Amino acid sequence: MPPLAALAVAVVAVSTSAILIRWSHAPSSVAAFYRVLFTTVLLAPFAVVRYRQQFAHLSTRDWLVAVASGLALAAHFAAWFESLAWTSVAASVTLVQTQPVFVAVGAVWLLGERLNRPMALGIAVALVGSVLLSVGDFLSGGAFAGANPLYGNTLALLGALAAAGYVLAGRSLRQRLPLVPYVIVVYTVSAAGLLAWTVGQGASLGPYPPREWLLFLGMAVGPGIFGHTVVNWALAHVESSVVSVTLVGEPVGSTLLALVLLGEVPAAMTAVGGGVVLAGIVLTARSRPSPG
């Protein structure tokens, strides 16, 4: 499949994630754990058969990097899944997609990349949009009864920050490892971190009705394999800036699905703020130099 077509499939797949999470009645930590666990289990046989030798060559440093990356990914899922219980799908998915902005800032501070003017402008635009979006969600009283949009939006931003840490921590390892061994190692660590978080919260790992297990599996197959795993594959064939810009389609797709399937109509200022955030993400992503 051509890389751009694969990216289109990935955007559709990841757009379903927030809807599947909302449909689940399980605690957010449990849903996050089973999503990562099932994704790992589905990919593991392929990894063992085809890439067994790759695992044997991982150094101690590689494992430390994998642990850091996997724990950051676990924090991303824990924060973002929980955010969807408190704020609208439109706000949560848009704010968690500010990851490229945090990656750009982190690359300047940690990797010595230069912050050019378009990048600085993109970061500023995304920040302004985030404020507008959060104010709009707050003034609307939340998208559903009992919502706390300020808390939910904060969790979504923390999820974006953690996702940026996952990208930055795992970048060097991803350059040395093929896709499948890389995601197996990182997803395994992430699943272990989410399991510890779930048990620490006292949440039950089961039993759940068949509907919940189907939703967990759907999260793994759709957003997990056809979504994020395909995105990781595309990064080897398409510039990272193109991939980052393409992924801004997720908030649009998720918002439309939430409108149709959940009856969530975003407030006017939420929609405006979301548009400004997406513009800032696009500008930041397109202005970043490709990693050499």
PDB file of C-alpha atoms in Angstrom:
ATOM      1  CA  MET A   1       0.000   0.000   0.000  1.00  0.00           C
ATOM      2  CA  PRO A   2       1.361   3.492  -0.822  1.00  0.00           C
ATOM      3  CA  PRO A   3       2.509   5.324   2.339  1.00  0.00           C
ATOM      4  CA  LEU A   4       0.044   8.209   1.927  1.00  0.00           C
ATOM      5  CA  ALA A   5      -2.854   5.758   1.510  1.00  0.00           C
ATOM      6  CA  ALA A   6      -1.657   3.925   4.612  1.00  0.00           C
ATOM      7  CA  LEU A   7      -1.624   7.226   6.489  1.00  0.00           C
ATOM      8  CA  ALA A   8      -5.215   7.881   5.423  1.00  0.00           C
ATOM      9  CA  VAL A   9      -6.228   4.477   6.827  1.00  0.00           C
ATOM     10  CA  ALA A  10      -4.322   5.242  10.030  1.00  0.00           C
ATOM     11  CA  VAL A  11      -6.099   8.579  10.521  1.00  0.00           C
ATOM     12  CA  VAL A  12      -9.500   6.906  10.163  1.00  0.00           C
ATOM     13  CA  ALA A  13      -8.441   4.170  12.595  1.00  0.00           C
ATOM     14  CA  VAL A  14      -7.139   6.506  15.296  1.00  0.00           C
ATOM     15  CA  SER A  15     -10.232   8.703  14.943  1.00  0.00           C
ATOM     16  CA  THR A  16     -12.304   5.850  16.381  1.00  0.00           C
ATOM     17  CA  SER A  17     -10.244   5.653  19.574  1.00  0.00           C
ATOM     18  CA  ALA A  18     -12.079   8.287  21.606  1.00  0.00           C
ATOM     19  CA  ILE A  19     -15.457   6.829  20.620  1.00  0.00           C
ATOM     20  CA  LEU A  20     -14.472   3.307  21.691  1.00  0.00           C
ATOM     21  CA  ILE A  21     -13.166   4.661  25.002  1.00  0.00           C
ATOM     22  CA  ARG A  22     -16.410   6.559  25.630  1.00  0.00           C
ATOM     23  CA  TRP A  23     -18.482   3.460  24.840  1.00  0.00           C
ATOM     24  CA  SER A  24     -16.572   1.433  27.424  1.00  0.00           C
ATOM     25  CA  HIS A  25     -17.901   1.381  30.994  1.00  0.00           C
ATOM     26  CA  ALA A  26     -14.649   0.010  32.420  1.00  0.00           C
ATOM     27  CA  PRO A  27     -12.316   2.276  34.438  1.00  0.00           C
ATOM     28  CA  SER A  28     -10.078   4.283  32.118  1.00  0.00           C
ATOM     29  CA  SER A  29      -6.904   2.656  33.468  1.00  0.00           C
ATOM     30  CA  VAL A  30      -8.317  -0.810  32.734  1.00  0.00           C
ATOM     31  CA  ALA A  31      -9.296   0.129  29.174  1.00  0.00           C
ATOM     32  CA  ALA A  32      -5.853   1.643  28.564  1.00  0.00           C
ATOM     33  CA  PHE A  33      -4.106  -1.456  29.933  1.00  0.00           C
ATOM     34  CA  TYR A  34      -6.078  -3.921  27.817  1.00  0.00           C
ATOM     35  CA  ARG A  35      -5.677  -1.808  24.693  1.00  0.00           C
ATOM     36  CA  VAL A  36      -1.881  -1.898  24.971  1.00  0.00           C
ATOM     37  CA  LEU A  37      -1.811  -5.524  26.161  1.00  0.00           C
ATOM     38  CA  PHE A  38      -3.979  -6.799  23.298  1.00  0.00           C
ATOM     39  CA  THR A  39      -1.978  -4.801  20.748  1.00  0.00           C
ATOM     40  CA  THR A  40       1.221  -6.394  22.088  1.00  0.00           C
ATOM     41  CA  VAL A  41      -0.235  -9.912  22.082  1.00  0.00           C
ATOM     42  CA  LEU A  42      -1.478  -9.554  18.487  1.00  0.00           C
ATOM     43  CA  LEU A  43       1.934  -8.388  17.247  1.00  0.00           C
ATOM     44  CA  ALA A  44       4.098 -10.717  19.383  1.00  0.00           C
ATOM     45  CA  PRO A  45       3.900 -13.899  17.219  1.00  0.00           C
ATOM     46  CA  PHE A  46       4.969 -11.983  14.119  1.00  0.00           C
ATOM     47  CA  ALA A  47       7.821 -10.362  16.052  1.00  0.00           C
ATOM     48  CA  VAL A  48       9.105 -13.642  17.503  1.00  0.00           C
ATOM     49  CA  VAL A  49       8.994 -15.518  14.179  1.00  0.00           C
ATOM     50  CA  ARG A  50      10.553 -12.840  12.010  1.00  0.00           C
ATOM     51  CA  TYR A  51      12.691 -10.681  14.310  1.00  0.00           C
ATOM     52  CA  ARG A  52      13.886 -12.997  17.077  1.00  0.00           C
ATOM     53  CA  GLN A  53      17.554 -12.121  16.528  1.00  0.00           C
ATOM     54  CA  GLN A  54      16.861  -8.382  16.903  1.00  0.00           C
ATOM     55  CA  PHE A  55      15.879  -8.822  20.551  1.00  0.00           C
ATOM     56  CA  ALA A  56      19.122 -10.641  21.364  1.00  0.00           C
ATOM     57  CA  HIS A  57      21.180  -7.669  20.175  1.00  0.00           C
ATOM     58  CA  LEU A  58      19.530  -5.090  22.428  1.00  0.00           C
ATOM     59  CA  SER A  59      22.112  -3.503  24.722  1.00  0.00           C
ATOM     60  CA  THR A  60      21.578  -2.432  28.321  1.00  0.00           C
ATOM     61  CA  ARG A  61      21.297   1.144  27.105  1.00  0.00           C
ATOM     62  CA  ASP A  62      18.649   0.100  24.573  1.00  0.00           C
ATOM     63  CA  TRP A  63      16.583  -1.504  27.330  1.00  0.00           C
ATOM     64  CA  LEU A  64      16.865   1.609  29.481  1.00  0.00           C
ATOM     65  CA  VAL A  65      15.701   3.743  26.567  1.00  0.00           C
ATOM     66  CA  ALA A  66      12.838   1.315  25.943  1.00  0.00           C
ATOM     67  CA  VAL A  67      11.789   1.493  29.594  1.00  0.00           C
ATOM     68  CA  ALA A  68      11.787   5.298  29.532  1.00  0.00           C
ATOM     69  CA  SER A  69       9.853   5.391  26.261  1.00  0.00           C
ATOM     70  CA  GLY A  70       7.364   2.735  27.377  1.00  0.00           C
ATOM     71  CA  LEU A  71       6.654   4.407  30.710  1.00  0.00           C
ATOM     72  CA  ALA A  72       6.097   7.724  28.939  1.00  0.00           C
ATOM     73  CA  LEU A  73       3.651   5.977  26.600  1.00  0.00           C
ATOM     74  CA  ALA A  74       1.860   4.475  29.609  1.00  0.00           C
ATOM     75  CA  ALA A  75       1.533   7.931  31.154  1.00  0.00           C
ATOM     76  CA  HIS A  76       0.135   9.218  27.856  1.00  0.00           C
ATOM     77  CA  PHE A  77      -2.575   6.568  27.735  1.00  0.00           C
ATOM     78  CA  ALA A  78      -3.424   6.886  31.437  1.00  0.00           C
ATOM     79  CA  ALA A  79      -3.873  10.656  31.223  1.00  0.00           C
ATOM     80  CA  TRP A  80      -5.681  10.753  27.890  1.00  0.00           C
ATOM     81  CA  PHE A  81      -8.119   7.905  28.563  1.00  0.00           C
ATOM     82  CA  GLU A  82      -9.101   9.569  31.846  1.00  0.00           C
ATOM     83  CA  SER A  83      -9.475  12.981  30.180  1.00  0.00           C
ATOM     84  CA  LEU A  84     -12.309  11.638  28.046  1.00  0.00           C
ATOM     85  CA  ALA A  85     -14.383  11.103  31.194  1.00  0.00           C
ATOM     86  CA  TRP A  86     -14.254  14.823  31.992  1.00  0.00           C
ATOM     87  CA  THR A  87     -14.215  16.833  28.786  1.00  0.00           C
ATOM     88  CA  SER A  88     -15.592  16.706  25.259  1.00  0.00           C
ATOM     89  CA  VAL A  89     -14.147  14.450  22.595  1.00  0.00           C
ATOM     90  CA  ALA A  90     -13.358  17.502  20.449  1.00  0.00           C
ATOM     91  CA  ALA A  91     -11.341  19.169  23.214  1.00  0.00           C
ATOM     92  CA  SER A  92      -9.592  16.035  24.463  1.00  0.00           C
ATOM     93  CA  VAL A  93      -8.475  14.749  21.059  1.00  0.00           C
ATOM     94  CA  THR A  94      -7.397  18.193  19.838  1.00  0.00           C
ATOM     95  CA  LEU A  95      -5.342  18.948  22.942  1.00  0.00           C
ATOM     96  CA  VAL A  96      -3.677  15.529  23.043  1.00  0.00           C
ATOM     97  CA  GLN A  97      -2.632  16.121  19.427  1.00  0.00           C
ATOM     98  CA  THR A  98      -0.469  19.074  20.533  1.00  0.00           C
ATOM     99  CA  GLN A  99       2.259  16.453  20.933  1.00  0.00           C
ATOM    100  CA  PRO A 100       4.286  17.842  17.959  1.00  0.00           C
ATOM    101  CA  VAL A 101       4.477  21.209  19.735  1.00  0.00           C
ATOM    102  CA  PHE A 102       5.948  19.590  22.859  1.00  0.00           C
ATOM    103  CA  VAL A 103       8.265  17.478  20.690  1.00  0.00           C
ATOM    104  CA  ALA A 104       9.554  20.641  19.008  1.00  0.00           C
ATOM    105  CA  VAL A 105      10.188  22.347  22.357  1.00  0.00           C
ATOM    106  CA  GLY A 106      11.801  19.218  23.793  1.00  0.00           C
ATOM    107  CA  ALA A 107      14.036  18.818  20.738  1.00  0.00           C
ATOM    108  CA  VAL A 108      15.303  22.373  21.243  1.00  0.00           C
ATOM    109  CA  TRP A 109      16.048  21.877  24.941  1.00  0.00           C
ATOM    110  CA  LEU A 110      17.240  18.270  24.913  1.00  0.00           C
ATOM    111  CA  LEU A 111      18.632  17.646  21.432  1.00  0.00           C
ATOM    112  CA  GLY A 112      20.007  21.072  20.566  1.00  0.00           C
ATOM    113  CA  GLU A 113      17.721  21.702  17.585  1.00  0.00           C
ATOM    114  CA  ARG A 114      17.256  25.326  16.577  1.00  0.00           C
ATOM    115  CA  LEU A 115      13.951  27.099  17.198  1.00  0.00           C
ATOM    116  CA  ASN A 116      13.261  29.014  13.991  1.00  0.00           C
ATOM    117  CA  ARG A 117      10.652  31.745  13.665  1.00  0.00           C
ATOM    118  CA  PRO A 118       7.933  29.647  12.002  1.00  0.00           C
ATOM    119  CA  MET A 119       8.286  27.037  14.757  1.00  0.00           C
ATOM    120  CA  ALA A 120       8.049  29.702  17.464  1.00  0.00           C
ATOM    121  CA  LEU A 121       4.993  31.168  15.766  1.00  0.00           C
ATOM    122  CA  GLY A 122       3.384  27.742  15.467  1.00  0.00           C
ATOM    123  CA  ILE A 123       3.956  27.032  19.163  1.00  0.00           C
ATOM    124  CA  ALA A 124       2.485  30.418  20.108  1.00  0.00           C
ATOM    125  CA  VAL A 125      -0.564  29.869  17.880  1.00  0.00           C
ATOM    126  CA  ALA A 126      -1.158  26.406  19.383  1.00  0.00           C
ATOM    127  CA  LEU A 127      -0.949  27.819  22.908  1.00  0.00           C
ATOM    128  CA  VAL A 128      -3.432  30.584  22.108  1.00  0.00           C
ATOM    129  CA  GLY A 129      -5.752  28.033  20.542  1.00  0.00           C
ATOM    130  CA  SER A 130      -5.496  25.805  23.621  1.00  0.00           C
ATOM    131  CA  VAL A 131      -6.578  28.697  25.841  1.00  0.00           C
ATOM    132  CA  LEU A 132      -9.513  29.546  23.548  1.00  0.00           C
ATOM    133  CA  LEU A 133     -10.564  25.903  23.375  1.00  0.00           C
ATOM    134  CA  SER A 134     -10.405  25.414  27.145  1.00  0.00           C
ATOM    135  CA  VAL A 135     -12.294  28.643  27.844  1.00  0.00           C
ATOM    136  CA  GLY A 136     -14.947  27.675  25.312  1.00  0.00           C
ATOM    137  CA  ASP A 137     -15.368  24.226  26.834  1.00  0.00           C
ATOM    138  CA  PHE A 138     -15.506  25.688  30.335  1.00  0.00           C
ATOM    139  CA  LEU A 139     -18.097  28.359  29.479  1.00  0.00           C
ATOM    140  CA  SER A 140     -20.275  25.781  27.756  1.00  0.00           C
ATOM    141  CA  GLY A 141     -20.527  23.855  31.030  1.00  0.00           C
ATOM    142  CA  GLY A 142     -19.025  20.727  29.527  1.00  0.00           C
ATOM    143  CA  ALA A 143     -20.308  18.526  26.740  1.00  0.00           C
ATOM    144  CA  PHE A 144     -22.176  16.152  29.025  1.00  0.00           C
ATOM    145  CA  ALA A 145     -23.597  16.010  32.527  1.00  0.00           C
ATOM    146  CA  GLY A 146     -21.083  15.984  35.359  1.00  0.00           C
ATOM    147  CA  ALA A 147     -18.164  16.969  33.130  1.00  0.00           C
ATOM    148  CA  ASN A 148     -15.217  18.987  34.435  1.00  0.00           C
ATOM    149  CA  PRO A 149     -13.702  20.356  31.210  1.00  0.00           C
ATOM    150  CA  LEU A 150     -10.831  22.225  32.870  1.00  0.00           C
ATOM    151  CA  TYR A 151      -9.644  19.027  34.574  1.00  0.00           C
ATOM    152  CA  GLY A 152     -10.190  16.945  31.434  1.00  0.00           C
ATOM    153  CA  ASN A 153      -8.363  19.424  29.223  1.00  0.00           C
ATOM    154  CA  THR A 154      -5.443  19.514  31.640  1.00  0.00           C
ATOM    155  CA  LEU A 155      -5.228  15.711  31.535  1.00  0.00           C
ATOM    156  CA  ALA A 156      -5.283  15.801  27.714  1.00  0.00           C
ATOM    157  CA  LEU A 157      -2.370  18.263  27.694  1.00  0.00           C
ATOM    158  CA  LEU A 158      -0.475  16.056  30.152  1.00  0.00           C
ATOM    159  CA  GLY A 159      -1.157  13.172  27.783  1.00  0.00           C
ATOM    160  CA  ALA A 160       0.338  15.199  24.933  1.00  0.00           C
ATOM    161  CA  LEU A 161       3.399  16.032  27.035  1.00  0.00           C
ATOM    162  CA  ALA A 162       3.882  12.345  27.898  1.00  0.00           C
ATOM    163  CA  ALA A 163       3.478  11.371  24.237  1.00  0.00           C
ATOM    164  CA  ALA A 164       6.205  13.858  23.334  1.00  0.00           C
ATOM    165  CA  GLY A 165       8.442  12.220  25.943  1.00  0.00           C
ATOM    166  CA  TYR A 166       7.699   8.841  24.349  1.00  0.00           C
ATOM    167  CA  VAL A 167       8.712  10.144  20.917  1.00  0.00           C
ATOM    168  CA  LEU A 168      11.864  11.885  22.111  1.00  0.00           C
ATOM    169  CA  ALA A 169      13.001   9.012  24.344  1.00  0.00           C
ATOM    170  CA  GLY A 170      12.433   6.350  21.713  1.00  0.00           C
ATOM    171  CA  ARG A 171      13.722   8.183  18.639  1.00  0.00           C
ATOM    172  CA  SER A 172      17.268   6.822  18.783  1.00  0.00           C
ATOM    173  CA  LEU A 173      16.061   3.272  19.472  1.00  0.00           C
ATOM    174  CA  ARG A 174      13.551   3.426  16.608  1.00  0.00           C
ATOM    175  CA  GLN A 175      16.370   4.356  14.217  1.00  0.00           C
ATOM    176  CA  ARG A 176      18.266   1.169  15.163  1.00  0.00           C
ATOM    177  CA  LEU A 177      15.387  -1.283  15.388  1.00  0.00           C
ATOM    178  CA  PRO A 178      12.805  -2.409  12.812  1.00  0.00           C
ATOM    179  CA  LEU A 179       9.246  -1.327  13.551  1.00  0.00           C
ATOM    180  CA  VAL A 180       7.791  -4.525  15.026  1.00  0.00           C
ATOM    181  CA  PRO A 181      10.561  -5.308  17.558  1.00  0.00           C
ATOM    182  CA  TYR A 182      10.558  -1.647  18.572  1.00  0.00           C
ATOM    183  CA  VAL A 183       6.831  -1.483  19.301  1.00  0.00           C
ATOM    184  CA  ILE A 184       6.818  -4.893  21.015  1.00  0.00           C
ATOM    185  CA  VAL A 185       9.516  -3.813  23.470  1.00  0.00           C
ATOM    186  CA  VAL A 186       7.970  -0.399  24.118  1.00  0.00           C
ATOM    187  CA  TYR A 187       4.375  -1.681  24.287  1.00  0.00           C
ATOM    188  CA  THR A 188       5.410  -4.419  26.735  1.00  0.00           C
ATOM    189  CA  VAL A 189       6.938  -1.859  29.079  1.00  0.00           C
ATOM    190  CA  SER A 190       3.906   0.379  28.621  1.00  0.00           C
ATOM    191  CA  ALA A 191       1.514  -2.483  29.440  1.00  0.00           C
ATOM    192  CA  ALA A 192       3.509  -3.278  32.587  1.00  0.00           C
ATOM    193  CA  GLY A 193       3.375   0.372  33.650  1.00  0.00           C
ATOM    194  CA  LEU A 194      -0.392   0.545  33.045  1.00  0.00           C
ATOM    195  CA  LEU A 195      -0.898  -2.717  34.941  1.00  0.00           C
ATOM    196  CA  ALA A 196       0.937  -1.289  37.952  1.00  0.00           C
ATOM    197  CA  TRP A 197      -1.135   1.911  37.720  1.00  0.00           C
ATOM    198  CA  THR A 198      -4.400  -0.057  37.471  1.00  0.00           C
ATOM    199  CA  VAL A 199      -3.595  -2.342  40.408  1.00  0.00           C
ATOM    200  CA  GLY A 200      -2.399   0.648  42.440  1.00  0.00           C
ATOM    201  CA  GLN A 201      -5.757   2.323  41.897  1.00  0.00           C
ATOM    202  CA  GLY A 202      -7.562  -0.776  43.082  1.00  0.00           C
ATOM    203  CA  ALA A 203      -9.408  -1.171  39.778  1.00  0.00           C
ATOM    204  CA  SER A 204     -10.636  -4.645  38.859  1.00  0.00           C
ATOM    205  CA  LEU A 205      -9.061  -6.375  35.860  1.00  0.00           C
ATOM    206  CA  GLY A 206     -12.210  -8.478  35.417  1.00  0.00           C
ATOM    207  CA  PRO A 207     -14.558 -10.073  34.883  1.00  0.00           C
ATOM    208  CA  TYR A 208     -16.235  -7.830  32.304  1.00  0.00           C
ATOM    209  CA  PRO A 209     -19.144  -8.544  29.960  1.00  0.00           C
ATOM    210  CA  PRO A 210     -18.365  -9.626  26.373  1.00  0.00           C
ATOM    211  CA  ARG A 211     -19.185  -6.119  25.118  1.00  0.00           C
ATOM    212  CA  GLU A 212     -16.251  -4.668  27.075  1.00  0.00           C
ATOM    213  CA  TRP A 213     -13.797  -7.295  25.804  1.00  0.00           C
ATOM    214  CA  LEU A 214     -14.892  -6.517  22.232  1.00  0.00           C
ATOM    215  CA  LEU A 215     -14.275  -2.817  22.861  1.00  0.00           C
ATOM    216  CA  PHE A 216     -10.813  -3.527  24.309  1.00  0.00           C
ATOM    217  CA  LEU A 217     -10.016  -5.666  21.267  1.00  0.00           C
ATOM    218  CA  GLY A 218     -11.381  -2.984  18.957  1.00  0.00           C
ATOM    219  CA  MET A 219      -9.084  -0.402  20.565  1.00  0.00           C
ATOM    220  CA  ALA A 220      -6.121  -2.710  19.949  1.00  0.00           C
ATOM    221  CA  VAL A 221      -6.936  -3.648  16.348  1.00  0.00           C
ATOM    222  CA  GLY A 222      -8.222  -0.267  15.152  1.00  0.00           C
ATOM    223  CA  PRO A 223      -6.320   2.609  16.805  1.00  0.00           C
ATOM    224  CA  GLY A 224      -3.519   0.301  18.000  1.00  0.00           C
ATOM    225  CA  ILE A 225      -2.463  -1.725  14.949  1.00  0.00           C
ATOM    226  CA  PHE A 226      -4.133  -0.014  11.981  1.00  0.00           C
ATOM    227  CA  GLY A 227      -3.605   3.369  13.625  1.00  0.00           C
ATOM    228  CA  HIS A 228      -0.413   4.028  15.559  1.00  0.00           C
ATOM    229  CA  THR A 229       1.545   1.014  14.303  1.00  0.00           C
ATOM    230  CA  VAL A 230       0.845   2.000  10.695  1.00  0.00           C
ATOM    231  CA  VAL A 231       1.884   5.577  11.531  1.00  0.00           C
ATOM    232  CA  ASN A 232       5.201   4.247  12.870  1.00  0.00           C
ATOM    233  CA  TRP A 233       5.645   2.266   9.647  1.00  0.00           C
ATOM    234  CA  ALA A 234       4.899   5.356   7.542  1.00  0.00           C
ATOM    235  CA  LEU A 235       7.637   7.304   9.328  1.00  0.00           C
ATOM    236  CA  ALA A 236      10.187   5.145   7.499  1.00  0.00           C
ATOM    237  CA  HIS A 237       8.726   6.140   4.116  1.00  0.00           C
ATOM    238  CA  VAL A 238       7.378   9.691   4.557  1.00  0.00           C
ATOM    239  CA  GLU A 239       8.896  12.784   6.152  1.00  0.00           C
ATOM    240  CA  SER A 240       7.980  13.136   9.824  1.00  0.00           C
ATOM    241  CA  SER A 241       6.569  16.626   9.207  1.00  0.00           C
ATOM    242  CA  VAL A 242       4.110  15.189   6.670  1.00  0.00           C
ATOM    243  CA  VAL A 243       3.044  12.484   9.125  1.00  0.00           C
ATOM    244  CA  SER A 244       2.554  15.025  11.922  1.00  0.00           C
ATOM    245  CA  VAL A 245       0.455  17.270   9.714  1.00  0.00           C
ATOM    246  CA  THR A 246      -1.631  14.332   8.478  1.00  0.00           C
ATOM    247  CA  LEU A 247      -2.457  13.329  12.046  1.00  0.00           C
ATOM    248  CA  VAL A 248      -4.296  16.590  12.682  1.00  0.00           C
ATOM    249  CA  GLY A 249      -7.072  14.825  10.813  1.00  0.00           C
ATOM    250  CA  GLU A 250      -7.700  12.757  13.962  1.00  0.00           C
ATOM    251  CA  PRO A 251      -9.395  15.562  15.946  1.00  0.00           C
ATOM    252  CA  VAL A 252     -11.579  16.364  12.942  1.00  0.00           C
ATOM    253  CA  GLY A 253     -12.547  12.726  12.442  1.00  0.00           C
ATOM    254  CA  SER A 254     -13.133  12.129  16.154  1.00  0.00           C
ATOM    255  CA  THR A 255     -15.264  15.257  16.480  1.00  0.00           C
ATOM    256  CA  LEU A 256     -17.442  14.219  13.536  1.00  0.00           C
ATOM    257  CA  LEU A 257     -17.839  10.690  14.933  1.00  0.00           C
ATOM    258  CA  ALA A 258     -18.701  12.112  18.369  1.00  0.00           C
ATOM    259  CA  LEU A 259     -21.326  14.324  16.749  1.00  0.00           C
ATOM    260  CA  VAL A 260     -22.940  11.401  14.924  1.00  0.00           C
ATOM    261  CA  LEU A 261     -22.485   8.589  17.465  1.00  0.00           C
ATOM    262  CA  LEU A 262     -22.491  10.417  20.815  1.00  0.00           C
ATOM    263  CA  GLY A 263     -24.552  13.513  20.029  1.00  0.00           C
ATOM    264  CA  GLU A 264     -21.724  15.822  21.169  1.00  0.00           C
ATOM    265  CA  VAL A 265     -21.966  19.247  19.552  1.00  0.00           C
ATOM    266  CA  PRO A 266     -18.831  21.302  20.291  1.00  0.00           C
ATOM    267  CA  ALA A 267     -19.375  24.849  21.554  1.00  0.00           C
ATOM    268  CA  ALA A 268     -18.604  27.618  19.064  1.00  0.00           C
ATOM    269  CA  MET A 269     -15.493  28.822  20.909  1.00  0.00           C
ATOM    270  CA  THR A 270     -14.335  25.220  21.354  1.00  0.00           C
ATOM    271  CA  ALA A 271     -14.521  24.740  17.592  1.00  0.00           C
ATOM    272  CA  VAL A 272     -12.693  28.022  16.929  1.00  0.00           C
ATOM    273  CA  GLY A 273     -10.018  27.253  19.513  1.00  0.00           C
ATOM    274  CA  GLY A 274      -9.606  23.749  18.110  1.00  0.00           C
ATOM    275  CA  GLY A 275      -9.083  25.180  14.632  1.00  0.00           C
ATOM    276  CA  VAL A 276      -6.424  27.557  15.944  1.00  0.00           C
ATOM    277  CA  VAL A 277      -4.668  24.697  17.778  1.00  0.00           C
ATOM    278  CA  LEU A 278      -4.613  22.586  14.616  1.00  0.00           C
ATOM    279  CA  ALA A 279      -3.188  25.523  12.630  1.00  0.00           C
ATOM    280  CA  GLY A 280      -0.427  25.884  15.221  1.00  0.00           C
ATOM    281  CA  ILE A 281       0.345  22.158  15.095  1.00  0.00           C
ATOM    282  CA  VAL A 282       0.578  22.219  11.298  1.00  0.00           C
ATOM    283  CA  LEU A 283       2.870  25.264  11.307  1.00  0.00           C
ATOM    284  CA  THR A 284       5.113  23.791  14.013  1.00  0.00           C
ATOM    285  CA  ALA A 285       5.344  20.361  12.360  1.00  0.00           C
ATOM    286  CA  ARG A 286       6.091  21.743   8.905  1.00  0.00           C
ATOM    287  CA  SER A 287       8.787  24.059  10.284  1.00  0.00           C
ATOM    288  CA  ARG A 288      10.729  21.395  12.207  1.00  0.00           C
ATOM    289  CA  PRO A 289      13.845  20.043  10.494  1.00  0.00           C
ATOM    290  CA  SER A 290      13.694  16.339   9.712  1.00  0.00           C
ATOM    291  CA  PRO A 291      15.850  14.309  12.145  1.00  0.00           C
ATOM    292  CA  GLY A 292      19.131  13.380  10.601  1.00  0.00           C
TER     293      GLY A 292
END
